[in-house]
Tab-separated table of C-alpha atoms and ligand atoms in Angstrom:
chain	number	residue	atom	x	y	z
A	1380	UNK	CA	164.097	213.724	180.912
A	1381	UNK	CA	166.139	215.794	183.277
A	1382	UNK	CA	163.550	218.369	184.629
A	1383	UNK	CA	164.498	221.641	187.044
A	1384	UNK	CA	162.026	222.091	189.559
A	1385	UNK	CA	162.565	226.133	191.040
A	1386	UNK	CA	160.660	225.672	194.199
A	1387	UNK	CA	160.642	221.674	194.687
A	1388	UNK	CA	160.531	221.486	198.274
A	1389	UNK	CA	157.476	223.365	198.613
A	1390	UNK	CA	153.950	221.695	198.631
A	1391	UNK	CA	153.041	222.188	194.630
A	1392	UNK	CA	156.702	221.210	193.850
A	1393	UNK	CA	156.899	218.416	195.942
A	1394	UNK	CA	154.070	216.467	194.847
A	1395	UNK	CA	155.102	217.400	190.842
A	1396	UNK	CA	158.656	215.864	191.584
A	1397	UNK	CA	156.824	212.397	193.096
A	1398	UNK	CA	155.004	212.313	189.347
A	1399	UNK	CA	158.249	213.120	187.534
A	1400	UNK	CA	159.800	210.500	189.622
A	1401	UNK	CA	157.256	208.330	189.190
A	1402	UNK	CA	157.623	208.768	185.582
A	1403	UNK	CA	161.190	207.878	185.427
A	1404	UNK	CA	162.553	211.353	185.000
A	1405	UNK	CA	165.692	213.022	186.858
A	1406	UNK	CA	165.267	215.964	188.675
A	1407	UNK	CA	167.157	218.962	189.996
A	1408	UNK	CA	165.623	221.409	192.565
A	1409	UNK	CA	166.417	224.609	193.324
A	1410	UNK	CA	165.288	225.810	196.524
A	1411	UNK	CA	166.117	228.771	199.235
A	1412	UNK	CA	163.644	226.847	201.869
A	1413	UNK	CA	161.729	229.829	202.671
A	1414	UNK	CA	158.308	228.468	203.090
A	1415	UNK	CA	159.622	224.820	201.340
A	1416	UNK	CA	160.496	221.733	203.584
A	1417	UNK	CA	163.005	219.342	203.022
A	1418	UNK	CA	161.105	216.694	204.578
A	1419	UNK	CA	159.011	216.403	201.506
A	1420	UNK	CA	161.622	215.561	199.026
A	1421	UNK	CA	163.824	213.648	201.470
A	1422	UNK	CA	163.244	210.129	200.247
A	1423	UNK	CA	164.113	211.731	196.556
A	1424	UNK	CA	166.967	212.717	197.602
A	1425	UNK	CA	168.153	209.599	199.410
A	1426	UNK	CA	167.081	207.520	196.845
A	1427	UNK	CA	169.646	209.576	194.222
A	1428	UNK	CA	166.887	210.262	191.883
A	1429	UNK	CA	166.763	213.994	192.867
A	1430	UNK	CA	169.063	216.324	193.667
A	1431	UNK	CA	168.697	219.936	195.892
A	1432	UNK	CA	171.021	222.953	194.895
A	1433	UNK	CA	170.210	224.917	198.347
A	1434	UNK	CA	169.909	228.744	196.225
A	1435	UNK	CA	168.005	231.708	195.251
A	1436	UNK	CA	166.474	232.542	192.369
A	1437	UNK	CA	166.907	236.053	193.027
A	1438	UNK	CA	170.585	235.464	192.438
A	1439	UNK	CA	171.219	234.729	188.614
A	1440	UNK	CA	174.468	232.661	189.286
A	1441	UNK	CA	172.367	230.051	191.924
A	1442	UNK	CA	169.940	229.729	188.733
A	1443	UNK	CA	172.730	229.479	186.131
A	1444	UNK	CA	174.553	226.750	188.290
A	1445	UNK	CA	171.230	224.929	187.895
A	1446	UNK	CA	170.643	224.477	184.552
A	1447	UNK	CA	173.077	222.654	183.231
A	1448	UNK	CA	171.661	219.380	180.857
A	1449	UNK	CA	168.333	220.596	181.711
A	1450	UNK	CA	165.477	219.775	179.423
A	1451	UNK	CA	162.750	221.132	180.979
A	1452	UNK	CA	162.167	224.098	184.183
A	1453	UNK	CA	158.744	223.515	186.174
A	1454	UNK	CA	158.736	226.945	187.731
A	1455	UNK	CA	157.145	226.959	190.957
A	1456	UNK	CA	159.560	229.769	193.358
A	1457	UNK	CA	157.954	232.252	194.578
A	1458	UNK	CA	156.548	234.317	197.663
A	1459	UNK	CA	153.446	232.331	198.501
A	1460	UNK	CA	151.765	234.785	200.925
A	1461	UNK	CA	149.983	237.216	198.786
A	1462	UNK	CA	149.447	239.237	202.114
A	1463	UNK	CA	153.302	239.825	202.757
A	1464	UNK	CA	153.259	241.648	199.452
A	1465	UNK	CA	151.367	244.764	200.918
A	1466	UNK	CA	153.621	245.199	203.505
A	1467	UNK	CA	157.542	244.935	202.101
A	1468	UNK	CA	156.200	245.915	198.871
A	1469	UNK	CA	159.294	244.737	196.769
A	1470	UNK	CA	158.289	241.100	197.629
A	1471	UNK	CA	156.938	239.955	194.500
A	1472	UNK	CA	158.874	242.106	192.048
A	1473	UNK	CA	162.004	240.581	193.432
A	1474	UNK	CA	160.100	236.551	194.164
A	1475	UNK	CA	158.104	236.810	191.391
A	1476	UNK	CA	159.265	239.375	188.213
A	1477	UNK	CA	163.157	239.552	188.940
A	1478	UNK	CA	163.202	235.516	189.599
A	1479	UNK	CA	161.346	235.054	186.215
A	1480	UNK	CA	163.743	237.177	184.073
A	1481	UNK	CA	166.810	234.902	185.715
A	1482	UNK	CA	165.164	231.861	184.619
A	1483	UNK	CA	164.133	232.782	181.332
A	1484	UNK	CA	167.357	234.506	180.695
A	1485	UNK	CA	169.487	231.209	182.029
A	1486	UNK	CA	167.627	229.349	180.098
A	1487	UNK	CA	168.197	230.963	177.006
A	1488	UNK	CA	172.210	230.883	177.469
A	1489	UNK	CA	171.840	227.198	178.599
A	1490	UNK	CA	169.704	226.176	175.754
A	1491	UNK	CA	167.409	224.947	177.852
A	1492	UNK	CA	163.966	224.543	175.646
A	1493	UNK	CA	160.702	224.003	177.325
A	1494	UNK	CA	159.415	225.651	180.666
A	1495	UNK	CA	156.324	225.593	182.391
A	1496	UNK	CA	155.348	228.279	184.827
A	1497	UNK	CA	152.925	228.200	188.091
A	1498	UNK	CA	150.572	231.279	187.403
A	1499	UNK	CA	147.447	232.431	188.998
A	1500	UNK	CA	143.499	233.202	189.154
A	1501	UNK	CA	144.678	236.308	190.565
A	1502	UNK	CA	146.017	237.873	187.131
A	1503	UNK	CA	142.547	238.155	186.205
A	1504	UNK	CA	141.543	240.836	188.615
A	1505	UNK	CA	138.128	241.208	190.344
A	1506	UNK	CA	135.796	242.358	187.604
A	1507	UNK	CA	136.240	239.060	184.902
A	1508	UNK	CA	133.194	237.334	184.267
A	1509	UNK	CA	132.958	234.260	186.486
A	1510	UNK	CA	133.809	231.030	185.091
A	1511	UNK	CA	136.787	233.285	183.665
A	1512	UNK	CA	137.817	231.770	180.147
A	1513	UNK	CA	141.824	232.412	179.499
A	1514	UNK	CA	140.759	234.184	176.637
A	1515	UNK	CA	139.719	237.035	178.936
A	1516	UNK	CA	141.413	240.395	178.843
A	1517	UNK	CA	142.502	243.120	179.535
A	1518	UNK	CA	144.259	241.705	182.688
A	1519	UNK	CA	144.099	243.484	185.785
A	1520	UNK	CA	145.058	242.175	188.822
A	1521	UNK	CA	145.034	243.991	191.769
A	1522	UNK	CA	147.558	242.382	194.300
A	1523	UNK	CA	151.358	242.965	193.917
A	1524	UNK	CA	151.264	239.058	193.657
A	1525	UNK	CA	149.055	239.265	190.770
A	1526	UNK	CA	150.942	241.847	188.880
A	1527	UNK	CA	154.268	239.489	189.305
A	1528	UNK	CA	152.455	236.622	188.325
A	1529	UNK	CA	151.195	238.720	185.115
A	1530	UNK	CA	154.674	240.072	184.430
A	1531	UNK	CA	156.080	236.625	184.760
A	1532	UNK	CA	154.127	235.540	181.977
A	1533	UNK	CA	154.842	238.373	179.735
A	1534	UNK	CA	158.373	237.517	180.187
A	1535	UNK	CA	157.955	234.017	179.440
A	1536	UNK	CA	155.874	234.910	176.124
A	1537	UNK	CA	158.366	237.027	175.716
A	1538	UNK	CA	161.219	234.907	175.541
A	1539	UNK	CA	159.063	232.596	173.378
A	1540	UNK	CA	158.448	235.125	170.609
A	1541	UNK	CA	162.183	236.360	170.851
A	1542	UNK	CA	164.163	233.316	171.755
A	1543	UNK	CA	161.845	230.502	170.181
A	1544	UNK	CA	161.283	229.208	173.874
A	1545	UNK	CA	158.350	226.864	174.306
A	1546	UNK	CA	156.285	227.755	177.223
A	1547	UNK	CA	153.114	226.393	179.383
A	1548	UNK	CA	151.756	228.879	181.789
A	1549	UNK	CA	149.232	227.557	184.361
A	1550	UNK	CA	146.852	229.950	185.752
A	1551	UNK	CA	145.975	227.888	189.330
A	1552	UNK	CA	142.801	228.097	191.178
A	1553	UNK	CA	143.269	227.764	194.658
A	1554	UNK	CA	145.516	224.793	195.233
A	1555	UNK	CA	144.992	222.546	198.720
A	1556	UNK	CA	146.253	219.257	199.849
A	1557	UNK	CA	148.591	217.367	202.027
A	1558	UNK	CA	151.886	218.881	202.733
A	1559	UNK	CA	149.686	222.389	202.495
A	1560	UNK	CA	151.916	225.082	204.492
A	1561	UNK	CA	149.902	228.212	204.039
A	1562	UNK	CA	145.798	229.353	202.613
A	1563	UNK	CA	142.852	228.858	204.535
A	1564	UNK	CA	142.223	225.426	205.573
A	1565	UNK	CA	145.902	225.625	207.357
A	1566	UNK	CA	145.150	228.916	209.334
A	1567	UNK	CA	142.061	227.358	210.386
A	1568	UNK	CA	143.415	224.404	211.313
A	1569	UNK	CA	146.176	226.374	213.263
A	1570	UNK	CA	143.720	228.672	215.120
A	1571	UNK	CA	141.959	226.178	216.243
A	1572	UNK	CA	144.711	224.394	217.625
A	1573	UNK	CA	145.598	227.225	219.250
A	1574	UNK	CA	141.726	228.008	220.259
A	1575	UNK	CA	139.312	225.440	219.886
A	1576	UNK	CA	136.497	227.811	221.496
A	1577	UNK	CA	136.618	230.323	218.343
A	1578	UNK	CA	137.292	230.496	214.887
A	1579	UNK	CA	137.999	233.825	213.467
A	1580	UNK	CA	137.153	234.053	209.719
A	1581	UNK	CA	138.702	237.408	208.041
A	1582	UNK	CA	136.206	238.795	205.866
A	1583	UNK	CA	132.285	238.268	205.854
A	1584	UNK	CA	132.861	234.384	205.395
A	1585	UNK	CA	131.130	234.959	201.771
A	1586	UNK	CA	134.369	235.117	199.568
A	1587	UNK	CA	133.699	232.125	196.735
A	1588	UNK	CA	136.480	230.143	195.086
A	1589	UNK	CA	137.214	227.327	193.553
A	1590	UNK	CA	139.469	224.966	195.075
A	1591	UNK	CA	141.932	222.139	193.458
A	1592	UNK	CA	143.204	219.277	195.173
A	1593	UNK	CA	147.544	219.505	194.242
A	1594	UNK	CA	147.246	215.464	192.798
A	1595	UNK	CA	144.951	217.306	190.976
A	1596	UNK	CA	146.776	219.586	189.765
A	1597	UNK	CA	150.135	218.323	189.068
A	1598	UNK	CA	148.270	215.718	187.294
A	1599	UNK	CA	146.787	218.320	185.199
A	1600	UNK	CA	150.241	219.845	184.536
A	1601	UNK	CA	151.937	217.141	183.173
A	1602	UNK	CA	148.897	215.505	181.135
A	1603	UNK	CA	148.520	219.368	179.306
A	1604	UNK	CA	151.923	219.226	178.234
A	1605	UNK	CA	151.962	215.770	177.195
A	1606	UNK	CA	148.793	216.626	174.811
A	1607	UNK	CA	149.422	220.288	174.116
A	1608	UNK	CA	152.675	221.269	171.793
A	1609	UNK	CA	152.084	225.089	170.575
A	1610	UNK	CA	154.886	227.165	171.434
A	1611	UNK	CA	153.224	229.092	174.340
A	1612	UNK	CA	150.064	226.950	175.860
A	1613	UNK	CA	148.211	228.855	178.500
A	1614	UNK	CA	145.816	226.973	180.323
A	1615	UNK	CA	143.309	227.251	183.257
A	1616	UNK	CA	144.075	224.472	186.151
A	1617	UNK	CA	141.073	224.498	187.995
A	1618	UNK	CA	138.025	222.470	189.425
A	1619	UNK	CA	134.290	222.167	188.359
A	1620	UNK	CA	132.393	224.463	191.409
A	1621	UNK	CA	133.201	227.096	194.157
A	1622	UNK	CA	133.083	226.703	198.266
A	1623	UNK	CA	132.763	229.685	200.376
A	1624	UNK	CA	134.885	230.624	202.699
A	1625	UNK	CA	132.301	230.399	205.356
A	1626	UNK	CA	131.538	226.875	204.566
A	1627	UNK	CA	135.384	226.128	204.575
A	1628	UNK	CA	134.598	226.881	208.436
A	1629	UNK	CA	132.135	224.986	208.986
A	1630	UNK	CA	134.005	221.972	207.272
A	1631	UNK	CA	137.125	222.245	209.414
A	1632	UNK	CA	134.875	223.061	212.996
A	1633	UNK	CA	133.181	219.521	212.041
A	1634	UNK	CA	136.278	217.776	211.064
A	1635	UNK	CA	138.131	218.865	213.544
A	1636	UNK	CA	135.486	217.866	215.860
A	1637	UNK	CA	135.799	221.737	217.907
A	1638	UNK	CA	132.063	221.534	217.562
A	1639	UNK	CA	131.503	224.077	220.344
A	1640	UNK	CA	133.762	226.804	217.884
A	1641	UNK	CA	132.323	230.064	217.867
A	1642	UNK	CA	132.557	231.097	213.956
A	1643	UNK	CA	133.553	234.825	214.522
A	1644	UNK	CA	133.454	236.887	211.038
A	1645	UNK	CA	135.957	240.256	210.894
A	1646	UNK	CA	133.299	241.589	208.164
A	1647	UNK	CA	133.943	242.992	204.838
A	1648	UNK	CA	133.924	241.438	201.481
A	1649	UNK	CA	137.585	240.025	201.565
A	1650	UNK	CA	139.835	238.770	203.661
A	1651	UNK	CA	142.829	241.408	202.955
A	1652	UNK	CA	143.938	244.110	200.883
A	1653	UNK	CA	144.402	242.599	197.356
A	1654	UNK	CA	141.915	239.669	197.854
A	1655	UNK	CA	140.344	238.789	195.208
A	1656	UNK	CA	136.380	237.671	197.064
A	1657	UNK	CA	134.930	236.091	193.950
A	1658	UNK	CA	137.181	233.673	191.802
A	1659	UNK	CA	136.316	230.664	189.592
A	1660	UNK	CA	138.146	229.767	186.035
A	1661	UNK	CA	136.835	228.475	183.694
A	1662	UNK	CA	138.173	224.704	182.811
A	1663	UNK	CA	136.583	224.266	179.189
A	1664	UNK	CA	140.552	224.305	177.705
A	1665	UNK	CA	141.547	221.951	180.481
A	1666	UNK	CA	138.916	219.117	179.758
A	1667	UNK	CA	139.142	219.584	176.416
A	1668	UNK	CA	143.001	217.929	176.654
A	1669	UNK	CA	140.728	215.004	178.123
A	1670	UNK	CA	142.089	215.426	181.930
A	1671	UNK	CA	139.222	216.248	184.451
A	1672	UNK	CA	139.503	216.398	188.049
A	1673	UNK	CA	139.154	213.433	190.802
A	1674	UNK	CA	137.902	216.100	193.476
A	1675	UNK	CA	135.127	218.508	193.249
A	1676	UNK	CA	136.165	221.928	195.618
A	1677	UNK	CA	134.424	220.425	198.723
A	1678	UNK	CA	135.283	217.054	198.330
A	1679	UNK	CA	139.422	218.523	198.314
A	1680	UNK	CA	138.545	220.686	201.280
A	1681	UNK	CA	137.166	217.765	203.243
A	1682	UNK	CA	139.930	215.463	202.213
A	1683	UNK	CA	142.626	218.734	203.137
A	1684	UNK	CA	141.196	219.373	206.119
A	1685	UNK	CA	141.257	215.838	207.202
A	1686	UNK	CA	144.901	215.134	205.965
A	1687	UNK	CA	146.454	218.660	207.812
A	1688	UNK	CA	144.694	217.846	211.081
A	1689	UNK	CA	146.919	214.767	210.737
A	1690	UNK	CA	150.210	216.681	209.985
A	1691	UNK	CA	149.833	219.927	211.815
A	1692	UNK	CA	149.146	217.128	215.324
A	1693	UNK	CA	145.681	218.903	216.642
A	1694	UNK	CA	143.577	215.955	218.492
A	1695	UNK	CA	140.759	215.602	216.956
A	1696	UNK	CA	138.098	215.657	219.509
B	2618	NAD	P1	155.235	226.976	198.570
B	2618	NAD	O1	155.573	228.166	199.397
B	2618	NAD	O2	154.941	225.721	199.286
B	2618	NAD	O3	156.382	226.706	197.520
B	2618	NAD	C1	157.254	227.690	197.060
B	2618	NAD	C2	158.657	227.121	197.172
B	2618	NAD	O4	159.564	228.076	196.610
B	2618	NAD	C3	159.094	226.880	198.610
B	2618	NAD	O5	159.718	225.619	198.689
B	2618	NAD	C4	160.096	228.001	198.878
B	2618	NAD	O6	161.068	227.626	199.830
B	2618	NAD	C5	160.655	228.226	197.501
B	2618	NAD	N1	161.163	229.574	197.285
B	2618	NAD	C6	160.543	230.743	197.566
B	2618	NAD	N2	161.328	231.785	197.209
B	2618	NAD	C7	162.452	231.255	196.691
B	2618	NAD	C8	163.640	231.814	196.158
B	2618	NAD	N3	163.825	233.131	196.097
B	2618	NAD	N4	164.602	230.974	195.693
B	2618	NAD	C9	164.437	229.631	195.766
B	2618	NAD	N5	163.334	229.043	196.265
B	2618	NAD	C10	162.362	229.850	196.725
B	2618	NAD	O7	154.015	227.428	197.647
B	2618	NAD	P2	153.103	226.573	196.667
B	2618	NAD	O8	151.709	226.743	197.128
B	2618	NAD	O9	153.648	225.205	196.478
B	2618	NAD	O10	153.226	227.414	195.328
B	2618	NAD	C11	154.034	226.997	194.239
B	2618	NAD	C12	153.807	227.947	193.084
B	2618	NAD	O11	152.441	227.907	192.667
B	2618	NAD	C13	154.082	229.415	193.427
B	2618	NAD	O12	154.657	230.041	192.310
B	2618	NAD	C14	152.708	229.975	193.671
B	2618	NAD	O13	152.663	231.378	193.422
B	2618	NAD	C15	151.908	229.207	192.652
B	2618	NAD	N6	150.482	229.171	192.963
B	2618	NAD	C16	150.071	228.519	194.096
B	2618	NAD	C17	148.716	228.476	194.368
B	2618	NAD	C18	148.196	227.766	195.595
B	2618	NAD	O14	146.982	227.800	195.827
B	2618	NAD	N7	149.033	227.108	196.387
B	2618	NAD	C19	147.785	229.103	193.526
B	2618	NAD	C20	148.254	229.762	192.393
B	2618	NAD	C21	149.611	229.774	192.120
């Protein structure tokens, strides 16, 4: 198979393309190297099995120039930092709707068939019951994030009721793991680096989510749409529990080994505006396909935490 990976040298896409590798497929990535790293796909590269088209996917020719003998598009692109989206408020209409619509929309006049899209917990909004099934609606998310992860997938279904696309749509819990270049563990991680006598926590340290490790997850991907052939499939990726944030700081004070960090909490139920404090999905769907998880969400904190002290180079003490 020759798959397009929008995204690829980011830390989702990178460890899907080792899989599809893996696998035997060819791959293409598109990617503007925004928060991505070429680092992580450089042995693909080298090795001829993959090949990186340096582009946008805000720019419809970069994405029509991509899809060429494509049989599959793993989208991934998009602005990771849910934060940045309350401040140049554009962000994730352009990163996240607008870049949808070009894929889709090259797709269709490429004949390209089959796509699967990286969604989000987030679409659900704050008030779904917790674990949330993906039969639960209405949808209201409440970050500009969530909204373009909510109109990507109308788009997408879209496109599959008009243009007889077929379409997976992935609604991630919070994904961790080596090569992880942004969320919580990281900033920790970083702060303490920078700090090792304190470790501010934003919010009251209380916010609960469920965490995936990303071999998790890109395992999950691939083994859904090997076993699941409707034309849209919409599926939960997620783990079996929840960690709090505040024990996420405890975790990374004693793997780090700053043992003498003062845990300092900013207060308030959520870390920023658009923070969703309470997330778990539910994974019924998921197993159902037969795939279950290798990590519960402390077990891929640990191992996270562990792995970026390596990469990010803090001592441990
Ligand atoms: P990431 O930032 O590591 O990867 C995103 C990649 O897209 C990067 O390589 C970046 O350079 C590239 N990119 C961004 N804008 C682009 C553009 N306009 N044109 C071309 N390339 C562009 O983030 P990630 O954590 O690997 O996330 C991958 C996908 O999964 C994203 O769509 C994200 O919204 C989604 N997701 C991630 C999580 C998570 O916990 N990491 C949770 C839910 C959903």
């Amino acid at each position: 198979m020759r798959a397009l990976v929008t995204g690829g040298a980011g830390f989702i896409g990178s460890h899907l393309i080792d899989r599809l590798i893996g696998r035997g497929d060819q791959v293409v990535i598109i990617d503007n190297l925004s928060s991505g790293n070429v680092s992580f796909i450089q042995h693909h590269l080298d090795s001829g099995k993959a090949t990186l088209i340096h582009g946008d996917v805000t720019v419809f020719d970069d994405v029509m120039g991509a899809m060429a003998g494509i049989d599959c598009v793993f989208h991934l692109a998009a602005n990771p930092d849910i934060r940045l989206g309350t401040r140049i408020t554009d962000t994730d209409l352009k990163q996240g709707t607008l870049a949808t619509y070009n894929i889709v929309e090259a797709m269709r006049r490429n004949d390209v068939p089959k796509i699967a899209f990286a969604s989000s917990s987030v679409v659900y909004g704050e008030d779904a019951p917790l674990p949330t099934p993906e039969t639960h609606g209405p949808c209201l998310p409440i970050s500009l994030y969530g909204a373009s992860k909510q109109a990507g997938e109308g788009l997408i279904s879209s496109w599959v009721g008009t243009f007889g696309l077929q379409a997976y749509i992935f609604r991630f819990a919070n994904i961790i793991g080596t090569r992880g270049t942004h969320g919580v563990i990281f900033d920790f991680i970083h702060k303490l680096k920078n700090d090792p006598s304190r470790l501010e926590v934003l919010g009251n340290g209380m916010q609960e989510k469920s965490y995936m490790e990303v071999g998790d997850c890109v395992e999950g991907i691939l083994h859904v749409m090997s076993s699941a052939d409707a034309p849209l499939n919409l599926y939960n990726l997620g783990s079996h529990d929840t960690a709090s944030v505040r024990r996420i700081a405890e975790i990374v004070v004693e793997t780090t080994g700053c043992h003498g960090a003062k845990i300092e909490y900013t207060g308030g139920d959520r870390g920023w505006a658009g923070d969703i404090p309470r997330a778990m999905l539910g994974i019924e769907k998921m197993l159902s396909t037969g795939f279950d998880v290798r990590y519960n969400s402390e077990e891929a904190i640990r191992h996270t935490a562990l792995a970026l002290i390596e990469e990010i180079g803090l001592d441990r003490r």
